[in-house]
mmCIF file of C-alpha atoms in Angstrom:
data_model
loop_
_atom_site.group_PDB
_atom_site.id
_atom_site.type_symbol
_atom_site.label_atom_id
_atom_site.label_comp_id
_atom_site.label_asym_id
_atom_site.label_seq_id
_atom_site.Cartn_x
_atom_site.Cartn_y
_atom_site.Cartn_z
ATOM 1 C CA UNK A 1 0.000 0.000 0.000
ATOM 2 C CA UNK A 2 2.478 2.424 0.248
ATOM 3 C CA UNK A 3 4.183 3.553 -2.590
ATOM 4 C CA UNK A 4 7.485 4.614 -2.444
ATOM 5 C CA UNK A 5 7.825 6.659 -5.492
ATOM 6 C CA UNK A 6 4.708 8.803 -5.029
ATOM 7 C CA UNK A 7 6.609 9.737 -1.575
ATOM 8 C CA UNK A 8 9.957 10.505 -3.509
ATOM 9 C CA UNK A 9 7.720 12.410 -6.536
ATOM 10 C CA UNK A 10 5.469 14.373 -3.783
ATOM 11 C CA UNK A 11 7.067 14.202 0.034
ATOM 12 C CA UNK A 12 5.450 17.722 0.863
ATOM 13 C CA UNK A 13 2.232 16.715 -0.210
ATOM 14 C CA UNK A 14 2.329 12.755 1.415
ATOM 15 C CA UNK A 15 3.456 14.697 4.314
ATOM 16 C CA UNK A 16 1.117 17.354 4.703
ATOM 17 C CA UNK A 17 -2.111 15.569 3.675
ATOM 18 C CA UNK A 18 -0.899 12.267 6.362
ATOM 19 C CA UNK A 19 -0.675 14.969 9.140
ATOM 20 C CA UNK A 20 -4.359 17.171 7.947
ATOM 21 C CA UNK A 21 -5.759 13.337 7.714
ATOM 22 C CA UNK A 22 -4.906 12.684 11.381
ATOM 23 C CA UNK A 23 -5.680 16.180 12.705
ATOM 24 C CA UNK A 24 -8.840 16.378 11.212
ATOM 25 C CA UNK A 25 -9.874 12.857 12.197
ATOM 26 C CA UNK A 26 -8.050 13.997 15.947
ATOM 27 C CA UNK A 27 -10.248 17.319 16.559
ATOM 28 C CA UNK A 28 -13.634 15.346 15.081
ATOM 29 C CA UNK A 29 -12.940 12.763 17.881
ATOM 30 C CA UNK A 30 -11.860 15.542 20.754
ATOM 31 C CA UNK A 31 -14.896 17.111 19.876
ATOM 32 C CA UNK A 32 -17.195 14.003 20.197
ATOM 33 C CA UNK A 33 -15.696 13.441 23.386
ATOM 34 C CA UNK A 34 -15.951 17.088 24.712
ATOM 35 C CA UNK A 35 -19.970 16.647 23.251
ATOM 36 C CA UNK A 36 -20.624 13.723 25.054
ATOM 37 C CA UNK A 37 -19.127 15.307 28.586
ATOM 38 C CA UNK A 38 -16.310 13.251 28.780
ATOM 39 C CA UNK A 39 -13.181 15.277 30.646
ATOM 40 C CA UNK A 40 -10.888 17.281 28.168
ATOM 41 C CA UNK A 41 -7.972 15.182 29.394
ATOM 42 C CA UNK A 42 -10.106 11.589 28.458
ATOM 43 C CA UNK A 43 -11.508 13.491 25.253
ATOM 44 C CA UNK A 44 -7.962 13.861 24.171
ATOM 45 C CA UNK A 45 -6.751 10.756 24.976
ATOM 46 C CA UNK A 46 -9.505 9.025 22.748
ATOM 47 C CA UNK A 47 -8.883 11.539 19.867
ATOM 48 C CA UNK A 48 -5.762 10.526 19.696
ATOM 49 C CA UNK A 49 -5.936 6.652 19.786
ATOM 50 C CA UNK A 50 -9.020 6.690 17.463
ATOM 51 C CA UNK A 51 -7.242 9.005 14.941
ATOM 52 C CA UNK A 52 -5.506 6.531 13.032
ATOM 53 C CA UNK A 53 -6.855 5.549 9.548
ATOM 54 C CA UNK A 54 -9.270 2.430 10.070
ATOM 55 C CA UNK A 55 -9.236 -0.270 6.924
ATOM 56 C CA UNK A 56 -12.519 0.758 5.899
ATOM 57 C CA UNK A 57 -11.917 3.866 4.173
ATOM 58 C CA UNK A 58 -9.860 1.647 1.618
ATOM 59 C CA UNK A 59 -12.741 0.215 0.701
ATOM 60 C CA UNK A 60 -14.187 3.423 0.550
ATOM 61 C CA UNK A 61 -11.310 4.553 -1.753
ATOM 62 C CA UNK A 62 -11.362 1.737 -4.277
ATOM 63 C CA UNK A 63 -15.658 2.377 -4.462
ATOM 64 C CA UNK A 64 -14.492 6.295 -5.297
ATOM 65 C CA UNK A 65 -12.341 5.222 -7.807
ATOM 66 C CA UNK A 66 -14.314 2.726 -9.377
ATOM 67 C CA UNK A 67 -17.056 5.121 -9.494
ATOM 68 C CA UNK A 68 -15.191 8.073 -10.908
ATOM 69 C CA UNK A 69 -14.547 10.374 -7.997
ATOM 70 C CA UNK A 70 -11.079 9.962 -7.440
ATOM 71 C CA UNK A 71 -8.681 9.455 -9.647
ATOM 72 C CA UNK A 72 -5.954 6.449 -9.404
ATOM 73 C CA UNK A 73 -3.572 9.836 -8.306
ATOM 74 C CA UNK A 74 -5.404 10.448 -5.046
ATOM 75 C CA UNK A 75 -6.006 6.851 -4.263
ATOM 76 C CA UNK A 76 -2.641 6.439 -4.460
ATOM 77 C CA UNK A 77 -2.060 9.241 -2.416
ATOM 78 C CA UNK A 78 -4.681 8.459 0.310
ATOM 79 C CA UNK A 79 -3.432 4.869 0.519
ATOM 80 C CA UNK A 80 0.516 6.369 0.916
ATOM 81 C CA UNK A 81 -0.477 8.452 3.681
ATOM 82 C CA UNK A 82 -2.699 6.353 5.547
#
């Protein structure tokens, strides 16, 4: 899954879009936490175990590509950074 080359090609752009994957996925789980009244210091904690990318979205990935929406390109560079 991860391709070497794309990293060599594009190492500011794996790099940037593995790090707004995980903070994105990170403040959408801190948030959850901090809805549901958990304390800030448990919210956190949570965000940042669950902010990993689960095995799903590759599946979701290869539907969007067979389907048109993303391009063999951004699958590649989802699967690099994940």
């Amino acid at each position: 899954l991860f391709d070497v080359e794309l990293l060599a090609d594009h190492p500011f752009v794996v790099i940037g879009f593995t790090l707004y994957l995980f903070l994105v996925k990170l403040v959408a789980m801190w948030a959850v936490g901090v809805f549901v009244r958990f304390p800030v210091q448990l919210a956190m904690a949570s965000a940042v175990a669950l902010a990993q990318v689960g095995e799903f979205s590759f599946v979701l990935a290869d539907s969007a590509q067979r389907a048109g929406i993303l391009t063999e390109e951004q699958v590649r560079l989802f699967l690099t950074a994940s």
